[in-house]
GROMACS .gro file of C-alpha atoms in nm:
model
  507
    1UNK     CA    1  -9.684   3.745   0.782
    2UNK     CA    2  -9.353   3.660   0.645
    3UNK     CA    3  -9.188   3.906   0.854
    4UNK     CA    4  -9.346   3.768   1.166
    5UNK     CA    5  -9.240   3.416   1.103
    6UNK     CA    6  -8.890   3.510   1.039
    7UNK     CA    7  -8.906   3.721   1.355
    8UNK     CA    8  -9.018   3.434   1.563
    9UNK     CA    9  -8.757   3.186   1.437
   10UNK     CA   10  -8.494   3.456   1.523
   11UNK     CA   11  -8.624   3.470   1.886
   12UNK     CA   12  -8.637   3.077   1.900
   13UNK     CA   13  -8.267   3.067   1.794
   14UNK     CA   14  -8.161   3.316   2.060
   15UNK     CA   15  -8.350   3.148   2.330
   16UNK     CA   16  -8.167   2.802   2.251
   17UNK     CA   17  -7.824   2.970   2.255
   18UNK     CA   18  -7.901   3.149   2.588
   19UNK     CA   19  -8.009   2.812   2.738
   20UNK     CA   20  -7.693   2.651   2.622
   21UNK     CA   21  -7.473   2.906   2.757
   22UNK     CA   22  -7.628   2.899   3.104
   23UNK     CA   23  -7.612   2.525   3.134
   24UNK     CA   24  -7.307   2.436   3.334
   25UNK     CA   25  -7.160   2.067   3.282
   26UNK     CA   26  -7.146   1.863   3.590
   27UNK     CA   27  -6.838   1.690   3.671
   28UNK     CA   28  -6.820   1.328   3.721
   29UNK     CA   29  -6.856   1.210   4.112
   30UNK     CA   30  -6.494   1.082   4.138
   31UNK     CA   31  -6.360   1.458   4.059
   32UNK     CA   32  -6.559   1.634   4.352
   33UNK     CA   33  -6.312   1.505   4.608
   34UNK     CA   34  -6.004   1.741   4.620
   35UNK     CA   35  -5.731   1.459   4.683
   36UNK     CA   36  -5.880   1.310   4.359
   37UNK     CA   37  -5.869   1.626   4.166
   38UNK     CA   38  -5.500   1.680   4.264
   39UNK     CA   39  -5.369   1.451   3.965
   40UNK     CA   40  -5.597   1.613   3.741
   41UNK     CA   41  -5.467   1.953   3.823
   42UNK     CA   42  -5.116   1.832   3.815
   43UNK     CA   43  -5.144   1.725   3.474
   44UNK     CA   44  -5.269   2.056   3.355
   45UNK     CA   45  -4.989   2.240   3.534
   46UNK     CA   46  -4.733   2.412   3.284
   47UNK     CA   47  -4.378   2.324   3.335
   48UNK     CA   48  -4.054   2.534   3.219
   49UNK     CA   49  -3.711   2.373   3.095
   50UNK     CA   50  -3.383   2.532   3.120
   51UNK     CA   51  -3.535   2.846   3.271
   52UNK     CA   52  -3.301   3.118   3.268
   53UNK     CA   53  -3.056   2.935   3.015
   54UNK     CA   54  -2.825   2.790   3.287
   55UNK     CA   55  -2.531   2.582   3.160
   56UNK     CA   56  -2.604   2.205   3.173
   57UNK     CA   57  -2.335   2.003   3.342
   58UNK     CA   58  -2.122   1.827   3.091
   59UNK     CA   59  -2.135   1.425   3.112
   60UNK     CA   60  -1.850   1.225   3.238
   61UNK     CA   61  -1.802   1.033   2.912
   62UNK     CA   62  -1.738   1.377   2.732
   63UNK     CA   63  -1.489   1.489   2.995
   64UNK     CA   64  -1.296   1.157   2.970
   65UNK     CA   65  -1.294   1.176   2.588
   66UNK     CA   66  -1.173   1.550   2.562
   67UNK     CA   67  -0.905   1.446   2.825
   68UNK     CA   68  -0.775   1.165   2.619
   69UNK     CA   69  -0.758   1.376   2.288
   70UNK     CA   70  -0.569   1.632   2.465
   71UNK     CA   71  -0.338   1.409   2.630
   72UNK     CA   72  -0.282   1.237   2.278
   73UNK     CA   73  -0.176   1.576   2.132
   74UNK     CA   74   0.070   1.642   2.422
   75UNK     CA   75   0.217   1.299   2.394
   76UNK     CA   76   0.295   1.362   2.012
   77UNK     CA   77   0.511   1.642   2.088
   78UNK     CA   78   0.709   1.496   2.380
   79UNK     CA   79   1.057   1.361   2.350
   80UNK     CA   80   0.977   1.027   2.499
   81UNK     CA   81   1.349   0.887   2.408
   82UNK     CA   82   1.497   1.169   2.589
   83UNK     CA   83   1.272   1.122   2.902
   84UNK     CA   84   1.344   0.749   2.905
   85UNK     CA   85   1.727   0.804   2.906
   86UNK     CA   86   1.689   1.048   3.184
   87UNK     CA   87   1.457   0.821   3.387
   88UNK     CA   88   1.626   0.515   3.301
   89UNK     CA   89   1.987   0.572   3.227
   90UNK     CA   90   2.219   0.304   3.087
   91UNK     CA   91   2.438   0.114   3.299
   92UNK     CA   92   2.804   0.193   3.208
   93UNK     CA   93   2.953  -0.147   3.141
   94UNK     CA   94   3.293  -0.022   3.098
   95UNK     CA   95   3.299   0.114   3.471
   96UNK     CA   96   3.133  -0.218   3.601
   97UNK     CA   97   3.377  -0.441   3.430
   98UNK     CA   98   3.695  -0.225   3.566
   99UNK     CA   99   3.551  -0.261   3.930
  100UNK     CA  100   3.527  -0.626   3.855
  101UNK     CA  101   3.891  -0.642   3.765
  102UNK     CA  102   3.842  -0.735   3.410
  103UNK     CA  103   4.130  -0.666   3.152
  104UNK     CA  104   4.084  -0.401   2.879
  105UNK     CA  105   4.044  -0.646   2.606
  106UNK     CA  106   3.754  -0.833   2.755
  107UNK     CA  107   3.592  -0.500   2.849
  108UNK     CA  108   3.603  -0.410   2.481
  109UNK     CA  109   3.425  -0.712   2.378
  110UNK     CA  110   3.155  -0.694   2.667
  111UNK     CA  111   3.084  -0.342   2.561
  112UNK     CA  112   3.050  -0.440   2.207
  113UNK     CA  113   2.838  -0.715   2.301
  114UNK     CA  114   2.602  -0.513   2.525
  115UNK     CA  115   2.559  -0.227   2.251
  116UNK     CA  116   2.476  -0.489   1.980
  117UNK     CA  117   2.225  -0.645   2.212
  118UNK     CA  118   2.059  -0.339   2.288
  119UNK     CA  119   2.002  -0.286   1.915
  120UNK     CA  120   2.258  -0.039   1.816
  121UNK     CA  121   2.477  -0.080   1.517
  122UNK     CA  122   2.812  -0.175   1.575
  123UNK     CA  123   3.100  -0.168   1.328
  124UNK     CA  124   3.366  -0.434   1.285
  125UNK     CA  125   3.613  -0.216   1.514
  126UNK     CA  126   3.362  -0.233   1.810
  127UNK     CA  127   3.268   0.154   1.761
  128UNK     CA  128   2.926   0.247   1.768
  129UNK     CA  129   2.775   0.380   1.464
  130UNK     CA  130   2.566   0.708   1.446
  131UNK     CA  131   2.204   0.639   1.374
  132UNK     CA  132   2.004   0.799   1.108
  133UNK     CA  133   1.737   1.031   1.230
  134UNK     CA  134   1.372   0.942   1.134
  135UNK     CA  135   1.203   1.188   0.916
  136UNK     CA  136   0.887   1.318   1.066
  137UNK     CA  137   0.549   1.398   0.924
  138UNK     CA  138   0.626   1.761   0.867
  139UNK     CA  139   0.953   1.700   0.692
  140UNK     CA  140   0.795   1.435   0.476
  141UNK     CA  141   0.543   1.698   0.352
  142UNK     CA  142   0.817   1.962   0.294
  143UNK     CA  143   1.014   1.716   0.100
  144UNK     CA  144   0.719   1.618  -0.118
  145UNK     CA  145   0.652   1.978  -0.189
  146UNK     CA  146   1.023   2.043  -0.272
  147UNK     CA  147   1.010   1.722  -0.509
  148UNK     CA  148   0.712   1.888  -0.687
  149UNK     CA  149   0.900   2.198  -0.730
  150UNK     CA  150   1.189   2.020  -0.875
  151UNK     CA  151   0.973   1.828  -1.108
  152UNK     CA  152   0.711   2.084  -1.237
  153UNK     CA  153   0.848   2.432  -1.172
  154UNK     CA  154   1.032   2.676  -1.412
  155UNK     CA  155   1.400   2.707  -1.370
  156UNK     CA  156   1.342   3.070  -1.242
  157UNK     CA  157   1.147   2.940  -0.939
  158UNK     CA  158   1.357   2.641  -0.871
  159UNK     CA  159   1.689   2.871  -0.872
  160UNK     CA  160   1.487   3.128  -0.620
  161UNK     CA  161   1.391   2.844  -0.392
  162UNK     CA  162   1.727   2.646  -0.354
  163UNK     CA  163   1.962   2.936  -0.383
  164UNK     CA  164   2.088   3.060  -0.032
  165UNK     CA  165   2.322   3.349  -0.074
  166UNK     CA  166   2.250   3.693  -0.159
  167UNK     CA  167   2.533   3.935  -0.217
  168UNK     CA  168   2.458   4.307  -0.147
  169UNK     CA  169   2.670   4.566  -0.310
  170UNK     CA  170   2.636   4.957  -0.348
  171UNK     CA  171   2.441   4.933  -0.655
  172UNK     CA  172   2.339   4.585  -0.727
  173UNK     CA  173   2.199   4.269  -0.545
  174UNK     CA  174   2.272   3.930  -0.681
  175UNK     CA  175   2.145   3.580  -0.609
  176UNK     CA  176   2.379   3.299  -0.608
  177UNK     CA  177   2.388   2.924  -0.547
  178UNK     CA  178   2.659   2.737  -0.374
  179UNK     CA  179   2.769   2.394  -0.506
  180UNK     CA  180   2.568   2.240  -0.208
  181UNK     CA  181   2.251   2.442  -0.327
  182UNK     CA  182   2.302   2.301  -0.689
  183UNK     CA  183   2.318   1.943  -0.584
  184UNK     CA  184   2.012   2.016  -0.373
  185UNK     CA  185   1.831   2.159  -0.663
  186UNK     CA  186   1.881   1.841  -0.863
  187UNK     CA  187   1.851   1.581  -0.624
  188UNK     CA  188   1.504   1.456  -0.498
  189UNK     CA  189   1.460   1.390  -0.134
  190UNK     CA  190   1.712   1.635  -0.025
  191UNK     CA  191   1.528   1.911   0.214
  192UNK     CA  192   1.610   2.286   0.192
  193UNK     CA  193   1.760   2.402   0.541
  194UNK     CA  194   1.505   2.563   0.781
  195UNK     CA  195   1.458   2.933   0.737
  196UNK     CA  196   1.559   2.914   0.363
  197UNK     CA  197   1.327   2.883   0.095
  198UNK     CA  198   1.161   3.082  -0.202
  199UNK     CA  199   1.314   3.431  -0.209
  200UNK     CA  200   1.485   3.367   0.152
  201UNK     CA  201   1.860   3.395   0.150
  202UNK     CA  202   2.158   3.446   0.350
  203UNK     CA  203   2.306   3.790   0.297
  204UNK     CA  204   2.675   3.847   0.255
  205UNK     CA  205   2.861   4.176   0.209
  206UNK     CA  206   3.172   4.108   0.029
  207UNK     CA  207   3.296   4.468   0.096
  208UNK     CA  208   3.589   4.358   0.354
  209UNK     CA  209   3.603   3.993   0.261
  210UNK     CA  210   3.671   3.977  -0.107
  211UNK     CA  211   3.947   3.721  -0.067
  212UNK     CA  212   3.782   3.487   0.165
  213UNK     CA  213   3.428   3.441   0.014
  214UNK     CA  214   3.452   3.058   0.007
  215UNK     CA  215   3.574   3.059   0.369
  216UNK     CA  216   3.308   3.302   0.483
  217UNK     CA  217   3.033   3.093   0.309
  218UNK     CA  218   3.189   2.772   0.414
  219UNK     CA  219   3.229   2.616   0.053
  220UNK     CA  220   3.410   2.275   0.103
  221UNK     CA  221   3.567   2.282  -0.238
  222UNK     CA  222   3.899   2.176  -0.354
  223UNK     CA  223   4.145   2.425  -0.495
  224UNK     CA  224   4.105   2.251  -0.851
  225UNK     CA  225   3.761   2.239  -0.828
  226UNK     CA  226   3.547   2.276  -1.155
  227UNK     CA  227   3.315   2.546  -0.991
  228UNK     CA  228   3.600   2.789  -0.965
  229UNK     CA  229   3.621   2.814  -1.332
  230UNK     CA  230   3.279   2.969  -1.329
  231UNK     CA  231   3.421   3.265  -1.141
  232UNK     CA  232   3.240   3.440  -0.859
  233UNK     CA  233   3.454   3.255  -0.602
  234UNK     CA  234   3.286   2.920  -0.664
  235UNK     CA  235   2.929   3.061  -0.638
  236UNK     CA  236   2.692   2.997  -0.931
  237UNK     CA  237   2.481   3.251  -1.087
  238UNK     CA  238   2.138   3.182  -1.262
  239UNK     CA  239   2.325   3.169  -1.629
  240UNK     CA  240   2.555   2.936  -1.462
  241UNK     CA  241   2.273   2.726  -1.339
  242UNK     CA  242   2.091   2.693  -1.671
  243UNK     CA  243   2.446   2.607  -1.846
  244UNK     CA  244   2.530   2.360  -1.586
  245UNK     CA  245   2.200   2.181  -1.633
  246UNK     CA  246   2.229   2.175  -2.004
  247UNK     CA  247   2.586   1.999  -1.973
  248UNK     CA  248   2.457   1.753  -1.707
  249UNK     CA  249   2.135   1.642  -1.895
  250UNK     CA  250   2.304   1.614  -2.254
  251UNK     CA  251   2.497   1.298  -2.344
  252UNK     CA  252   2.827   1.303  -2.502
  253UNK     CA  253   2.713   1.163  -2.829
  254UNK     CA  254   2.479   1.476  -2.857
  255UNK     CA  255   2.755   1.710  -2.807
  256UNK     CA  256   2.976   1.544  -3.073
  257UNK     CA  257   2.693   1.567  -3.311
  258UNK     CA  258   2.626   1.931  -3.245
  259UNK     CA  259   3.009   2.015  -3.271
  260UNK     CA  260   3.018   1.866  -3.608
  261UNK     CA  261   2.702   2.041  -3.725
  262UNK     CA  262   2.851   2.403  -3.649
  263UNK     CA  263   3.221   2.313  -3.743
  264UNK     CA  264   3.219   2.508  -4.081
  265UNK     CA  265   3.585   2.446  -4.176
  266UNK     CA  266   3.557   2.061  -4.064
  267UNK     CA  267   3.880   2.085  -3.831
  268UNK     CA  268   3.672   1.971  -3.538
  269UNK     CA  269   3.711   2.287  -3.329
  270UNK     CA  270   3.459   2.574  -3.279
  271UNK     CA  271   3.522   2.937  -3.194
  272UNK     CA  272   3.326   3.145  -2.962
  273UNK     CA  273   3.028   3.235  -3.203
  274UNK     CA  274   2.997   2.873  -3.321
  275UNK     CA  275   3.011   2.764  -2.946
  276UNK     CA  276   2.724   2.995  -2.868
  277UNK     CA  277   2.518   2.854  -3.154
  278UNK     CA  278   2.602   2.499  -3.018
  279UNK     CA  279   2.492   2.588  -2.650
  280UNK     CA  280   2.178   2.749  -2.782
  281UNK     CA  281   2.057   2.460  -2.981
  282UNK     CA  282   2.141   2.209  -2.707
  283UNK     CA  283   1.975   2.426  -2.447
  284UNK     CA  284   1.654   2.444  -2.664
  285UNK     CA  285   1.645   2.076  -2.707
  286UNK     CA  286   1.628   2.009  -2.311
  287UNK     CA  287   1.332   2.026  -2.098
  288UNK     CA  288   1.506   2.287  -1.869
  289UNK     CA  289   1.595   2.519  -2.165
  290UNK     CA  290   1.232   2.489  -2.322
  291UNK     CA  291   1.064   2.569  -2.005
  292UNK     CA  292   1.289   2.876  -1.931
  293UNK     CA  293   1.149   3.241  -1.956
  294UNK     CA  294   1.340   3.527  -1.879
  295UNK     CA  295   1.190   3.725  -1.562
  296UNK     CA  296   1.318   4.076  -1.546
  297UNK     CA  297   1.133   4.144  -1.223
  298UNK     CA  298   1.328   3.875  -1.032
  299UNK     CA  299   1.653   3.936  -1.214
  300UNK     CA  300   1.683   3.581  -1.329
  301UNK     CA  301   1.763   3.634  -1.704
  302UNK     CA  302   1.971   3.402  -1.914
  303UNK     CA  303   2.286   3.598  -2.016
  304UNK     CA  304   2.474   3.335  -2.192
  305UNK     CA  305   2.792   3.161  -2.083
  306UNK     CA  306   2.955   3.383  -1.846
  307UNK     CA  307   3.305   3.546  -1.905
  308UNK     CA  308   3.502   3.335  -1.689
  309UNK     CA  309   3.410   3.016  -1.876
  310UNK     CA  310   3.459   3.179  -2.221
  311UNK     CA  311   3.804   3.267  -2.097
  312UNK     CA  312   3.857   2.918  -1.991
  313UNK     CA  313   3.741   2.780  -2.318
  314UNK     CA  314   3.886   3.042  -2.578
  315UNK     CA  315   4.151   3.228  -2.360
  316UNK     CA  316   4.170   3.585  -2.251
  317UNK     CA  317   4.169   3.710  -2.593
  318UNK     CA  318   3.904   3.498  -2.742
  319UNK     CA  319   4.097   3.386  -3.016
  320UNK     CA  320   4.135   3.008  -2.937
  321UNK     CA  321   3.938   2.739  -3.053
  322UNK     CA  322   3.754   2.495  -2.828
  323UNK     CA  323   3.789   2.110  -2.920
  324UNK     CA  324   3.524   1.857  -2.839
  325UNK     CA  325   3.755   1.665  -2.638
  326UNK     CA  326   3.836   1.962  -2.401
  327UNK     CA  327   3.462   2.025  -2.369
  328UNK     CA  328   3.380   1.666  -2.307
  329UNK     CA  329   3.663   1.693  -2.016
  330UNK     CA  330   3.483   1.979  -1.868
  331UNK     CA  331   3.150   1.761  -1.875
  332UNK     CA  332   3.352   1.479  -1.713
  333UNK     CA  333   3.501   1.694  -1.448
  334UNK     CA  334   3.165   1.858  -1.389
  335UNK     CA  335   3.005   1.517  -1.330
  336UNK     CA  336   3.307   1.387  -1.113
  337UNK     CA  337   3.264   1.688  -0.891
  338UNK     CA  338   2.894   1.648  -0.839
  339UNK     CA  339   2.937   1.264  -0.768
  340UNK     CA  340   3.196   1.359  -0.524
  341UNK     CA  341   2.976   1.605  -0.344
  342UNK     CA  342   2.703   1.335  -0.338
  343UNK     CA  343   2.957   1.087  -0.189
  344UNK     CA  344   3.042   1.328   0.083
  345UNK     CA  345   2.697   1.388   0.186
  346UNK     CA  346   2.648   1.027   0.277
  347UNK     CA  347   2.913   1.053   0.544
  348UNK     CA  348   3.197   0.817   0.472
  349UNK     CA  349   3.360   0.644   0.778
  350UNK     CA  350   3.716   0.666   0.872
  351UNK     CA  351   3.818   0.440   0.592
  352UNK     CA  352   3.643   0.660   0.318
  353UNK     CA  353   3.352   0.398   0.248
  354UNK     CA  354   2.981   0.457   0.261
  355UNK     CA  355   2.723   0.169   0.353
  356UNK     CA  356   2.574  -0.053   0.104
  357UNK     CA  357   2.228   0.100   0.180
  358UNK     CA  358   2.372   0.456   0.134
  359UNK     CA  359   2.501   0.348  -0.211
  360UNK     CA  360   2.149   0.190  -0.293
  361UNK     CA  361   1.995   0.536  -0.205
  362UNK     CA  362   2.225   0.694  -0.424
  363UNK     CA  363   2.132   0.465  -0.734
  364UNK     CA  364   1.765   0.494  -0.650
  365UNK     CA  365   1.735   0.854  -0.618
  366UNK     CA  366   1.599   0.909  -0.955
  367UNK     CA  367   1.426   0.591  -1.019
  368UNK     CA  368   1.089   0.737  -0.933
  369UNK     CA  369   0.989   0.435  -0.740
  370UNK     CA  370   0.684   0.421  -0.497
  371UNK     CA  371   0.805   0.472  -0.151
  372UNK     CA  372   0.698   0.120  -0.044
  373UNK     CA  373   0.911  -0.030  -0.322
  374UNK     CA  374   1.204   0.167  -0.249
  375UNK     CA  375   1.194   0.072   0.114
  376UNK     CA  376   1.151  -0.274   0.027
  377UNK     CA  377   1.476  -0.269  -0.180
  378UNK     CA  378   1.657  -0.113   0.097
  379UNK     CA  379   1.536  -0.356   0.355
  380UNK     CA  380   1.658  -0.637   0.118
  381UNK     CA  381   2.015  -0.475   0.085
  382UNK     CA  382   2.034  -0.416   0.458
  383UNK     CA  383   1.937  -0.763   0.538
  384UNK     CA  384   2.185  -0.929   0.297
  385UNK     CA  385   2.483  -0.717   0.406
  386UNK     CA  386   2.404  -0.708   0.758
  387UNK     CA  387   2.674  -0.935   0.869
  388UNK     CA  388   2.934  -0.900   0.585
  389UNK     CA  389   2.921  -0.540   0.514
  390UNK     CA  390   3.234  -0.394   0.324
  391UNK     CA  391   3.112  -0.066   0.221
  392UNK     CA  392   3.155   0.117  -0.105
  393UNK     CA  393   3.471   0.349  -0.154
  394UNK     CA  394   3.464   0.658  -0.380
  395UNK     CA  395   3.683   0.501  -0.640
  396UNK     CA  396   3.408   0.202  -0.664
  397UNK     CA  397   3.140   0.477  -0.685
  398UNK     CA  398   3.311   0.668  -0.972
  399UNK     CA  399   3.380   0.362  -1.157
  400UNK     CA  400   3.042   0.254  -1.156
  401UNK     CA  401   2.936   0.609  -1.272
  402UNK     CA  402   3.181   0.569  -1.560
  403UNK     CA  403   2.991   0.236  -1.635
  404UNK     CA  404   2.679   0.425  -1.657
  405UNK     CA  405   2.817   0.666  -1.924
  406UNK     CA  406   2.805   0.369  -2.156
  407UNK     CA  407   2.478   0.258  -2.055
  408UNK     CA  408   2.338   0.255  -2.407
  409UNK     CA  409   2.604   0.021  -2.522
  410UNK     CA  410   2.552  -0.173  -2.234
  411UNK     CA  411   2.176  -0.205  -2.299
  412UNK     CA  412   2.260  -0.331  -2.641
  413UNK     CA  413   2.497  -0.590  -2.513
  414UNK     CA  414   2.257  -0.708  -2.232
  415UNK     CA  415   1.989  -0.725  -2.496
  416UNK     CA  416   2.215  -0.964  -2.709
  417UNK     CA  417   2.240  -1.203  -2.412
  418UNK     CA  418   1.875  -1.199  -2.348
  419UNK     CA  419   1.774  -1.268  -2.683
  420UNK     CA  420   2.027  -1.544  -2.718
  421UNK     CA  421   1.867  -1.708  -2.412
  422UNK     CA  422   2.171  -1.662  -2.189
  423UNK     CA  423   2.114  -1.575  -1.813
  424UNK     CA  424   2.247  -1.230  -1.700
  425UNK     CA  425   2.436  -1.319  -1.386
  426UNK     CA  426   2.705  -1.149  -1.197
  427UNK     CA  427   2.985  -1.280  -1.416
  428UNK     CA  428   2.804  -1.161  -1.737
  429UNK     CA  429   2.763  -0.829  -1.605
  430UNK     CA  430   3.116  -0.779  -1.507
  431UNK     CA  431   3.218  -0.913  -1.835
  432UNK     CA  432   3.004  -0.651  -2.022
  433UNK     CA  433   3.148  -0.373  -1.800
  434UNK     CA  434   3.502  -0.482  -1.891
  435UNK     CA  435   3.456  -0.523  -2.263
  436UNK     CA  436   3.188  -0.236  -2.358
  437UNK     CA  437   3.256   0.029  -2.095
  438UNK     CA  438   3.630  -0.068  -2.049
  439UNK     CA  439   3.597  -0.048  -1.672
  440UNK     CA  440   3.661  -0.316  -1.406
  441UNK     CA  441   3.378  -0.309  -1.149
  442UNK     CA  442   3.450  -0.480  -0.823
  443UNK     CA  443   3.270  -0.811  -0.722
  444UNK     CA  444   3.120  -0.648  -0.409
  445UNK     CA  445   2.983  -0.360  -0.625
  446UNK     CA  446   2.802  -0.605  -0.864
  447UNK     CA  447   2.681  -0.822  -0.567
  448UNK     CA  448   2.507  -0.499  -0.434
  449UNK     CA  449   2.368  -0.414  -0.777
  450UNK     CA  450   2.220  -0.757  -0.823
  451UNK     CA  451   2.085  -0.757  -0.450
  452UNK     CA  452   1.896  -0.425  -0.556
  453UNK     CA  453   1.731  -0.549  -0.851
  454UNK     CA  454   1.709  -0.916  -0.808
  455UNK     CA  455   1.351  -0.936  -0.641
  456UNK     CA  456   1.340  -1.301  -0.595
  457UNK     CA  457   1.722  -1.349  -0.525
  458UNK     CA  458   1.763  -1.606  -0.790
  459UNK     CA  459   2.094  -1.460  -0.908
  460UNK     CA  460   1.942  -1.326  -1.222
  461UNK     CA  461   1.911  -0.962  -1.330
  462UNK     CA  462   1.618  -0.802  -1.472
  463UNK     CA  463   1.788  -0.604  -1.744
  464UNK     CA  464   1.502  -0.393  -1.867
  465UNK     CA  465   1.452  -0.251  -1.515
  466UNK     CA  466   1.818  -0.209  -1.444
  467UNK     CA  467   1.885  -0.007  -1.776
  468UNK     CA  468   1.560   0.193  -1.719
  469UNK     CA  469   1.686   0.313  -1.373
  470UNK     CA  470   2.048   0.355  -1.463
  471UNK     CA  471   1.943   0.580  -1.764
  472UNK     CA  472   1.740   0.803  -1.540
  473UNK     CA  473   2.027   0.798  -1.303
  474UNK     CA  474   2.274   0.916  -1.559
  475UNK     CA  475   2.080   1.218  -1.663
  476UNK     CA  476   1.949   1.275  -1.313
  477UNK     CA  477   1.581   1.282  -1.433
  478UNK     CA  478   1.646   1.610  -1.630
  479UNK     CA  479   1.536   1.493  -1.945
  480UNK     CA  480   1.183   1.435  -1.821
  481UNK     CA  481   0.916   1.685  -1.930
  482UNK     CA  482   0.840   1.953  -1.679
  483UNK     CA  483   0.466   1.947  -1.674
  484UNK     CA  484   0.194   1.720  -1.561
  485UNK     CA  485   0.059   1.638  -1.913
  486UNK     CA  486  -0.266   1.811  -1.869
  487UNK     CA  487  -0.189   2.064  -2.149
  488UNK     CA  488  -0.073   1.779  -2.381
  489UNK     CA  489  -0.407   1.594  -2.311
  490UNK     CA  490  -0.626   1.888  -2.397
  491UNK     CA  491  -0.430   1.945  -2.707
  492UNK     CA  492  -0.469   1.590  -2.804
  493UNK     CA  493  -0.844   1.599  -2.745
  494UNK     CA  494  -0.876   1.903  -2.967
  495UNK     CA  495  -0.676   1.761  -3.245
  496UNK     CA  496  -0.873   1.420  -3.224
  497UNK     CA  497  -1.208   1.640  -3.225
  498UNK     CA  498  -1.101   1.833  -3.536
  499UNK     CA  499  -0.984   1.531  -3.714
  500UNK     CA  500  -1.301   1.319  -3.634
  501UNK     CA  501  -1.568   1.605  -3.668
  502UNK     CA  502  -1.902   1.495  -3.837
  503UNK     CA  503  -1.954   1.570  -4.205
  504UNK     CA  504  -2.232   1.799  -4.141
  505UNK     CA  505  -1.999   2.029  -4.002
  506UNK     CA  506  -1.801   2.078  -4.327
  507UNK     CA  507  -2.109   2.224  -4.471
   0.00000   0.00000   0.00000
């Protein structure tokens, strides 16, 4: 009985399913018309987008933007000044005035007036001065990179980067610096010539030119130059480079003390062995010597003072004594030679003078000022001496550097004035230079110095900033540590951690 009941239920379910499947739903009356069914059919139709992956047309705004960017890059590389000169040449005022029958004197005045009106710099004699080329973005980045090399690299890398001469021989190859290379290696902001850099040199074969090395390499040195005492025809080896840096960054007072320390018999003179000890001691105290490590793979190893210098100091038989006076005279001649090279690189005029702005750049070369502050000082100097420019002669420049050699005593004298409440004006600085440094500074040089360091132009000198900058200028920034300070920071942190560790760690 239960089986029959279950079978009947299955049959009923099957019949209900068949009835539902056979039943066709009736569409509404408004959908029977074909015209009314077309929107319905259109909505159910499938569409294809970007069939075949055809490229879409570029919008007009995008085309204009790409064109603007492309033309902008092209415009940066074009010489607009040259194109302007070709398209709009300047009118020759001299020929026009000659055609009008003007005399020669009036012609000169008119030409000078027109050149000054056009914005060119004109000297007192009516001659047009050469404008300085602007430093581009690429050159600025290269100069910044080279300044970092001067500040933080080892002496070996600095020498390999700024040296420009490779002398080839049958058995050996030697790398040399010229005096200009040496000056470039210690002066911030002086760019290395294009094509010369790290391990890139000018090759020279002295086989047939032993007597004309300085002519072939274009060494503009006087016959009595201190660099000829180094031997090698005025060229500088790596050992000479280390020795010259040691001499430049060490004060006279330190050399006097070192000579007295190793003067065993008390006569004030040292022999060759004692001088070697003096040079080693001084070199280890400088930042240059402490950073140097011999690199045999590059050939830059310190071999001591060369034979030419030892012959100059102790004679050909090495039996003479070196006095402190003779060595300090050598230091003075070296400093004077470097100063003369610096002065000549600024391009003196026909009277042998450089501009006040060039003198300012020489004084601030080692100040470490931000570019904006340095530019503000230069702008102030150019503005003050725009109409009454006299220039700075070579003798004035050398006298001022002699004044810097006594900067420590000058600092003491200026501090006394400051403590006493007296103002430091131009007359005071001139008096201090005469009484302390025993040098007569010109009024124009003192005026330029006050213009540089007198921010508010009140006629008073900020002696603290002036003395700090002049001390860096005297030693050329060579006494600064050649690292970023990160290692010292880590060492200080570790030392502080050891000293302040918890008491639980002592168990």
